[in-house]
């Protein structure tokens, strides 16, 4: 029987490509940020609820599927620029004093490495960080961390994200505008 | 074998040097960008807010080129607004919780800022004092009084929050209200200025 011996290099390259296309190369940043926040809140229990990693092939599929579903078609323009999404959601239990949480070391490292912090909210019961990275003439990456008294959500998105970023900034606040909190008084 | 070791060591050194050079380059670029923004006439140094002795509850930092890139999508219907946002260089917001202990410090910081702005050629165009509500809106006119190069809004509300908003760019006076409306900055949204702001 003549069996062809597979080269280990070829095997490694194929596995890497598959992993990348499926998005299952997990971003360590998400885990590191969660670990840092959990370290700052020793009395709070974090239970993993969802981890999701979508790569270019899965995103292509998502874009195609949303094209056929009338209610989902609104999401299509935002997905157009997205090539990779990683999400981690943790349910939290315990007394979350979000205002006391310091910027996680990993986020600070990212800022030192050229990421920009667009938004930071430090409310009594809610914490938000929105970071982005520009490469050339495009917003190439976005990292969002949101924590309230029920859950911690971490999202990292790659692609050409101008449209998505605009949407995120418009909706960073429940009331609709990212600057709505800057209001002082009615005149 | 010796050659191989030499090549490996040289590669490691070269790699290390490249990483260090990249890191230095990134830091230098970051500092350059920051310095370029600070040199803008409409930029207001928020370091006086450090005297508040507390962290901001909300921080927003949007700068060029991100504003330009995102501006294209911020308002699909209003082309004028899109161009206006794209032409901005910086939008910064700081919101603080006011407590009885911080209100004094806040008023002192506000007063210090007012003095500095006055010295730097800024003009206060809105001043509201209504009970606990205070709003001041300052503009930095361009030297030919055709444009506004910076806007600063200081607002203390009855909701125990104080907001500081600094917008830097080349803004047409008649667009100030539009910016205020879009960013929902009360005090700015009802400002209507004629083309010539000062003779």
Short mmCIF file of C-alpha atoms in Angstrom, two decimals:
data_model
loop_
_atom_site.label_atom_id
_atom_site.label_comp_id
_atom_site.label_asym_id
_atom_site.label_seq_id
_atom_site.Cartn_x
_atom_site.Cartn_y
_atom_site.Cartn_z
CA UNK A 1 0.00 0.00 0.00
CA UNK A 2 1.44 3.29 -1.04
CA UNK A 3 0.60 5.94 1.51
CA UNK A 4 1.90 9.48 1.08
CA UNK A 5 3.59 10.82 4.16
CA UNK A 6 2.17 14.19 5.15
CA UNK A 7 4.77 16.82 5.88
CA UNK A 8 4.47 18.14 9.49
CA UNK A 9 4.97 21.66 8.13
CA UNK A 10 2.09 21.23 5.67
CA UNK A 11 -0.07 19.81 8.45
CA UNK A 12 0.76 22.74 10.76
CA UNK A 13 0.07 25.29 8.01
CA UNK A 14 -3.26 23.64 7.15
CA UNK A 15 -4.32 23.53 10.80
CA UNK A 16 -3.32 27.17 11.27
CA UNK A 17 -5.31 28.23 8.20
CA UNK A 18 -8.33 26.28 9.38
CA UNK A 19 -8.04 27.79 12.82
CA UNK A 20 -7.78 31.29 11.39
CA UNK A 21 -10.68 30.83 9.00
CA UNK A 22 -12.86 29.57 11.83
CA UNK A 23 -11.71 32.29 14.14
CA UNK A 24 -10.73 29.84 16.84
CA UNK A 25 -7.39 31.47 17.53
CA UNK A 26 -8.47 33.00 20.81
CA UNK A 27 -7.29 36.48 21.61
CA UNK A 28 -5.40 36.29 24.91
CA UNK A 29 -6.34 39.93 25.55
CA UNK A 30 -9.92 38.99 26.41
CA UNK A 31 -8.83 36.47 29.02
CA UNK A 32 -6.14 38.77 30.38
CA UNK A 33 -8.56 41.68 30.79
CA UNK A 34 -11.13 39.43 32.47
CA UNK A 35 -8.44 38.04 34.80
CA UNK A 36 -7.31 41.55 35.71
CA UNK A 37 -10.84 42.74 36.47
CA UNK A 38 -11.59 39.57 38.44
CA UNK A 39 -8.40 40.18 40.42
CA UNK A 40 -9.67 43.65 41.33
CA UNK A 41 -12.99 42.26 42.50
CA UNK A 42 -12.12 39.27 44.69
CA UNK A 43 -15.64 39.02 46.12
CA UNK A 44 -17.28 38.74 42.72
CA UNK A 45 -17.76 35.40 40.99
CA UNK A 46 -17.36 35.31 37.22
CA UNK A 47 -19.15 32.51 35.40
CA UNK A 48 -18.37 32.06 31.72
CA UNK A 49 -21.57 32.40 29.77
CA UNK A 50 -20.40 32.59 26.19
CA UNK A 51 -17.21 32.68 24.19
CA UNK A 52 -17.40 33.17 20.50
CA UNK A 53 -14.77 33.56 17.86
CA UNK A 54 -15.71 34.15 14.25
CA UNK A 55 -13.10 34.28 11.51
CA UNK A 56 -13.22 35.56 7.92
CA UNK A 57 -15.05 32.50 6.53
CA UNK A 58 -17.69 32.52 9.25
CA UNK A 59 -18.14 36.26 8.82
CA UNK A 60 -18.63 35.76 5.07
CA UNK A 61 -21.30 33.18 5.90
CA UNK A 62 -22.93 35.56 8.38
CA UNK A 63 -23.01 38.34 5.77
CA UNK A 64 -24.55 35.97 3.22
CA UNK A 65 -27.16 34.69 5.66
CA UNK A 66 -28.19 38.19 6.79
CA UNK A 67 -28.79 39.06 3.15
CA UNK A 68 -31.60 36.51 3.02
CA UNK A 69 -33.26 37.30 6.33
CA UNK A 70 -35.33 40.49 6.09
CA UNK A 71 -35.06 41.36 9.79
CA UNK A 72 -31.32 40.78 9.84
CA UNK A 73 -30.52 42.72 6.69
CA UNK A 74 -29.99 45.90 8.73
CA UNK A 75 -26.93 44.28 10.27
CA UNK A 76 -25.39 43.63 6.87
CA UNK A 77 -23.69 47.00 6.30
CA UNK A 78 -22.01 46.71 9.69
CA UNK A 79 -20.83 43.18 9.03
CA UNK A 80 -19.42 44.20 5.67
CA UNK A 81 -16.25 45.63 7.14
CA UNK A 82 -15.84 43.01 9.86
CA UNK A 83 -13.36 40.21 9.29
CA UNK A 84 -13.05 38.77 12.77
CA UNK A 85 -15.05 38.93 15.99
CA UNK A 86 -14.22 37.58 19.38
CA UNK A 87 -16.68 37.81 22.23
CA UNK A 88 -16.58 36.65 25.83
CA UNK A 89 -19.46 37.10 28.22
CA UNK A 90 -19.25 36.32 31.93
CA UNK A 91 -22.14 36.37 34.34
CA UNK A 92 -21.17 38.08 37.55
CA UNK A 93 -22.38 37.44 41.05
CA UNK A 94 -21.55 39.59 44.03
CA UNK A 95 -21.16 43.24 44.82
CA UNK A 96 -19.84 44.92 41.70
CA UNK A 97 -18.62 48.43 42.43
CA UNK A 98 -17.70 49.23 38.86
CA UNK A 99 -16.43 52.70 39.73
CA UNK A 100 -13.56 51.23 41.72
CA UNK A 101 -12.14 49.22 38.82
CA UNK A 102 -8.85 50.54 37.50
CA UNK A 103 -7.94 50.28 33.82
CA UNK A 104 -6.73 46.69 33.35
CA UNK A 105 -2.99 46.43 32.72
CA UNK A 106 -3.54 44.80 29.31
CA UNK A 107 -5.68 47.72 28.14
CA UNK A 108 -3.01 50.14 29.35
CA UNK A 109 -0.38 48.18 27.41
CA UNK A 110 -2.55 48.42 24.30
CA UNK A 111 -2.86 52.18 24.78
CA UNK A 112 0.92 52.44 25.19
CA UNK A 113 1.21 50.43 21.99
CA UNK A 114 -0.76 52.96 19.93
CA UNK A 115 -4.40 52.09 20.64
CA UNK A 116 -6.61 55.05 21.48
CA UNK A 117 -9.17 55.10 24.25
CA UNK A 118 -12.26 56.65 22.70
CA UNK A 119 -14.61 56.22 25.61
CA UNK A 120 -14.31 55.39 29.24
CA UNK A 121 -17.33 55.32 31.53
CA UNK A 122 -16.82 54.79 35.21
CA UNK A 123 -20.24 54.86 36.79
CA UNK A 124 -21.25 53.39 40.12
CA UNK A 125 -22.81 50.33 38.52
CA UNK A 126 -21.36 50.37 35.02
CA UNK A 127 -17.91 50.41 33.48
CA UNK A 128 -17.11 50.84 29.79
CA UNK A 129 -13.90 51.01 27.85
CA UNK A 130 -13.91 51.48 24.09
CA UNK A 131 -10.51 51.31 22.43
CA UNK A 132 -9.67 51.44 18.77
CA UNK A 133 -6.61 51.19 16.58
CA UNK A 134 -6.13 53.00 13.30
CA UNK A 135 -3.88 51.64 10.59
CA UNK A 136 -3.42 53.88 7.56
CA UNK A 137 -6.81 55.27 6.63
CA UNK A 138 -8.99 52.74 8.40
CA UNK A 139 -10.14 51.83 11.90
CA UNK A 140 -8.71 48.31 11.94
CA UNK A 141 -9.49 47.08 15.42
CA UNK A 142 -11.93 47.81 18.19
CA UNK A 143 -11.92 46.50 21.74
CA UNK A 144 -14.92 47.00 23.98
CA UNK A 145 -15.23 46.08 27.64
CA UNK A 146 -18.55 46.60 29.40
CA UNK A 147 -19.26 45.59 32.94
CA UNK A 148 -22.34 46.10 35.06
CA UNK A 149 -23.77 44.33 38.08
CA UNK A 150 -24.92 41.39 35.97
CA UNK A 151 -22.22 40.65 33.44
CA UNK A 152 -18.85 41.38 31.96
CA UNK A 153 -18.76 41.59 28.17
CA UNK A 154 -15.52 41.68 26.20
CA UNK A 155 -15.52 42.15 22.44
CA UNK A 156 -12.62 42.43 20.02
CA UNK A 157 -13.39 43.14 16.38
CA UNK A 158 -11.05 43.34 13.39
CA UNK A 159 -11.65 44.62 9.90
CA UNK A 160 -12.47 48.01 8.42
CA UNK A 161 -14.60 49.31 11.22
CA UNK A 162 -15.48 52.94 10.51
CA UNK A 163 -19.18 52.22 10.17
CA UNK A 164 -19.26 49.95 13.20
CA UNK A 165 -17.31 52.47 15.24
CA UNK A 166 -19.73 55.23 14.29
CA UNK A 167 -22.62 53.03 15.40
CA UNK A 168 -20.87 52.14 18.66
CA UNK A 169 -20.23 55.78 19.43
CA UNK A 170 -23.82 56.73 18.68
CA UNK A 171 -25.10 54.03 21.02
CA UNK A 172 -22.52 53.93 23.75
CA UNK A 173 -25.16 55.33 26.03
CA UNK A 174 -28.63 53.82 26.44
CA UNK A 175 -30.14 57.19 25.76
CA UNK A 176 -28.82 57.22 22.23
CA UNK A 177 -25.96 59.63 21.97
CA UNK A 178 -22.41 58.99 23.07
CA UNK A 179 -22.13 62.53 24.30
CA UNK A 180 -25.54 62.67 25.90
CA UNK A 181 -23.94 62.33 29.30
CA UNK A 182 -22.15 65.61 28.71
CA UNK A 183 -25.37 67.52 29.16
CA UNK A 184 -25.58 69.88 32.02
CA UNK A 185 -28.77 71.86 32.00
CA UNK A 186 -31.61 72.74 29.76
CA UNK A 187 -31.59 76.28 28.57
CA UNK B 1 28.01 25.31 14.10
CA UNK B 2 29.82 28.50 15.18
CA UNK B 3 28.44 30.26 12.12
CA UNK B 4 24.94 29.09 12.94
CA UNK B 5 25.25 30.42 16.50
CA UNK B 6 26.57 33.74 15.16
CA UNK B 7 23.63 34.00 12.75
CA UNK B 8 21.12 33.20 15.52
CA UNK B 9 22.65 35.73 17.92
CA UNK B 10 22.84 38.38 15.19
CA UNK B 11 19.20 37.72 14.26
CA UNK B 12 18.11 37.98 17.88
CA UNK B 13 20.01 41.22 18.33
CA UNK B 14 18.64 42.61 15.09
CA UNK B 15 15.14 41.51 16.05
CA UNK B 16 15.49 43.09 19.48
CA UNK B 17 16.81 46.31 17.98
CA UNK B 18 13.93 46.40 15.48
CA UNK B 19 11.34 45.86 18.22
CA UNK B 20 12.94 48.58 20.37
CA UNK B 21 13.10 50.94 17.38
CA UNK B 22 9.44 50.24 16.54
CA UNK B 23 8.39 50.86 20.12
CA UNK B 24 10.39 54.11 20.18
CA UNK B 25 8.93 55.09 16.84
CA UNK B 26 5.37 54.44 18.08
CA UNK B 27 6.00 56.45 21.24
CA UNK B 28 7.51 59.28 19.23
CA UNK B 29 4.54 59.28 16.84
CA UNK B 30 2.11 59.29 19.80
CA UNK B 31 3.94 62.21 21.39
CA UNK B 32 4.04 64.08 18.06
CA UNK B 33 0.27 63.64 17.59
CA UNK B 34 -0.38 64.81 21.15
CA UNK B 35 1.92 67.82 20.69
CA UNK B 36 0.22 68.70 17.39
CA UNK B 37 -3.17 68.69 19.10
CA UNK B 38 -1.96 70.73 22.04
CA UNK B 39 -0.62 73.36 19.68
CA UNK B 40 -4.09 73.89 18.18
CA UNK B 41 -5.49 77.28 19.23
CA UNK B 42 -8.81 75.70 20.21
CA UNK B 43 -7.28 73.10 22.50
CA UNK B 44 -8.01 73.47 26.21
CA UNK B 45 -5.70 71.79 28.66
CA UNK B 46 -7.87 69.71 30.99
CA UNK B 47 -5.06 69.14 33.46
CA UNK B 48 -6.65 71.71 35.80
CA UNK B 49 -9.37 69.13 36.32
CA UNK B 50 -6.85 66.93 38.11
CA UNK B 51 -7.29 69.32 41.03
CA UNK B 52 -10.78 67.90 41.43
CA UNK B 53 -9.08 64.99 43.16
CA UNK B 54 -11.36 62.45 41.53
CA UNK B 55 -11.51 60.51 38.31
CA UNK B 56 -13.92 61.49 35.59
CA UNK B 57 -17.09 59.45 35.44
CA UNK B 58 -17.15 59.68 31.66
CA UNK B 59 -14.22 60.33 29.34
CA UNK B 60 -14.60 60.69 25.60
CA UNK B 61 -11.58 61.26 23.37
CA UNK B 62 -12.20 61.38 19.66
CA UNK B 63 -9.50 62.76 17.49
CA UNK B 64 -8.44 63.15 13.92
CA UNK B 65 -8.13 60.92 11.83
CA UNK B 66 -10.76 58.78 13.58
CA UNK B 67 -13.30 61.61 13.50
CA UNK B 68 -12.80 61.92 9.77
CA UNK B 69 -13.17 58.20 9.18
CA UNK B 70 -16.15 57.72 11.44
CA UNK B 71 -17.74 61.02 10.46
CA UNK B 72 -18.60 59.52 7.08
CA UNK B 73 -21.03 57.17 8.80
CA UNK B 74 -22.16 59.20 11.80
CA UNK B 75 -25.02 60.76 9.96
CA UNK B 76 -26.11 59.20 6.72
CA UNK B 77 -28.84 61.72 5.99
CA UNK B 78 -27.10 65.00 6.71
CA UNK B 79 -24.20 65.62 4.37
CA UNK B 80 -23.38 68.98 5.95
CA UNK B 81 -23.14 67.45 9.40
CA UNK B 82 -20.98 64.67 8.03
CA UNK B 83 -18.53 67.18 6.56
CA UNK B 84 -18.61 69.19 9.76
CA UNK B 85 -17.74 66.20 11.95
CA UNK B 86 -15.10 65.06 9.51
CA UNK B 87 -13.44 68.47 9.72
CA UNK B 88 -13.07 68.32 13.50
CA UNK B 89 -9.70 67.58 15.01
CA UNK B 90 -10.69 66.67 18.53
CA UNK B 91 -13.75 66.12 20.69
CA UNK B 92 -13.11 65.61 24.38
CA UNK B 93 -15.60 65.20 27.18
CA UNK B 94 -15.09 64.80 30.89
CA UNK B 95 -18.04 64.30 33.22
CA UNK B 96 -17.58 64.43 36.99
CA UNK B 97 -19.84 63.55 39.86
CA UNK B 98 -20.38 66.61 42.04
CA UNK B 99 -20.32 66.13 45.77
CA UNK B 100 -20.44 68.82 48.47
CA UNK B 101 -16.68 68.43 48.90
CA UNK B 102 -15.82 68.66 45.20
CA UNK B 103 -18.11 71.53 44.22
CA UNK B 104 -15.76 74.13 45.71
CA UNK B 105 -12.78 72.67 43.88
CA UNK B 106 -14.80 72.50 40.71
CA UNK B 107 -15.80 76.14 40.88
CA UNK B 108 -12.18 77.08 41.56
CA UNK B 109 -11.05 75.05 38.53
CA UNK B 110 -13.76 76.72 36.43
CA UNK B 111 -12.71 80.16 37.57
CA UNK B 112 -9.03 79.45 36.89
CA UNK B 113 -9.95 78.20 33.42
CA UNK B 114 -12.04 81.29 32.71
CA UNK B 115 -9.11 83.57 33.58
CA UNK B 116 -6.75 81.59 31.36
CA UNK B 117 -9.16 81.49 28.44
CA UNK B 118 -9.77 85.21 28.68
CA UNK B 119 -6.02 85.81 28.52
CA UNK B 120 -5.74 83.52 25.49
CA UNK B 121 -8.33 85.39 23.45
CA UNK B 122 -11.36 83.20 24.10
CA UNK B 123 -14.79 84.74 24.35
CA UNK B 124 -17.56 83.70 26.66
CA UNK B 125 -20.72 83.83 24.62
CA UNK B 126 -23.15 82.06 26.94
CA UNK B 127 -23.43 82.41 30.68
CA UNK B 128 -26.32 80.92 32.62
CA UNK B 129 -26.75 80.99 36.36
CA UNK B 130 -30.02 79.50 37.44
CA UNK B 131 -30.06 78.05 40.92
CA UNK B 132 -27.66 75.15 40.93
CA UNK B 133 -27.38 75.21 37.18
CA UNK B 134 -24.36 76.88 35.68
CA UNK B 135 -23.48 76.89 31.99
CA UNK B 136 -20.62 78.69 30.30
CA UNK B 137 -19.85 78.41 26.60
CA UNK B 138 -16.56 79.81 25.31
CA UNK B 139 -15.40 80.22 21.71
CA UNK B 140 -11.93 80.72 20.36
CA UNK B 141 -12.32 82.85 17.24
CA UNK B 142 -9.76 82.65 14.47
CA UNK B 143 -7.53 85.68 13.98
CA UNK B 144 -9.66 86.89 11.04
CA UNK B 145 -12.87 86.25 13.03
CA UNK B 146 -14.21 84.08 10.20
CA UNK B 147 -14.01 80.74 12.01
CA UNK B 148 -14.25 79.25 15.43
CA UNK B 149 -11.16 77.23 16.27
CA UNK B 150 -12.35 75.84 19.55
CA UNK B 151 -15.40 75.51 21.76
CA UNK B 152 -15.43 74.87 25.47
CA UNK B 153 -18.60 74.10 27.39
CA UNK B 154 -18.61 73.98 31.16
CA UNK B 155 -21.91 72.81 32.58
CA UNK B 156 -22.94 72.10 36.14
CA UNK B 157 -26.36 70.58 36.33
CA UNK B 158 -28.88 69.88 39.04
CA UNK B 159 -28.21 66.18 38.41
CA UNK B 160 -25.00 66.38 40.44
CA UNK B 161 -22.83 66.17 37.36
CA UNK B 162 -20.34 68.60 35.89
CA UNK B 163 -19.42 68.32 32.23
CA UNK B 164 -16.47 69.78 30.36
CA UNK B 165 -16.56 69.58 26.57
CA UNK B 166 -13.79 70.78 24.28
CA UNK B 167 -14.22 70.68 20.51
CA UNK B 168 -11.28 71.60 18.30
CA UNK B 169 -11.42 72.21 14.58
CA UNK B 170 -12.30 74.78 11.99
CA UNK B 171 -15.94 75.42 12.68
CA UNK B 172 -18.20 77.86 10.89
CA UNK B 173 -20.00 80.00 13.45
CA UNK B 174 -23.37 79.04 11.99
CA UNK B 175 -22.57 75.35 12.54
CA UNK B 176 -22.08 75.57 16.29
CA UNK B 177 -25.74 74.88 17.08
CA UNK B 178 -25.70 71.91 14.69
CA UNK B 179 -22.73 70.42 16.53
CA UNK B 180 -24.41 71.07 19.87
CA UNK B 181 -27.59 69.39 18.68
CA UNK B 182 -25.80 66.36 17.31
CA UNK B 183 -23.57 65.84 20.33
CA UNK B 184 -26.43 66.82 22.61
CA UNK B 185 -24.42 69.46 24.43
CA UNK B 186 -26.96 71.73 26.01
CA UNK B 187 -25.81 75.29 25.96
CA UNK B 188 -24.32 74.81 22.50
CA UNK B 189 -27.40 73.57 20.72
CA UNK B 190 -29.23 76.88 20.97
CA UNK B 191 -26.33 79.09 20.02
CA UNK B 192 -26.95 80.87 16.77
CA UNK B 193 -24.19 83.16 15.59
CA UNK B 194 -23.97 85.38 12.61
CA UNK B 195 -21.08 84.84 10.22
CA UNK B 196 -18.98 87.62 11.69
CA UNK B 197 -18.42 86.87 15.32
CA UNK B 198 -16.32 89.89 16.13
CA UNK B 199 -15.28 93.03 14.31
#
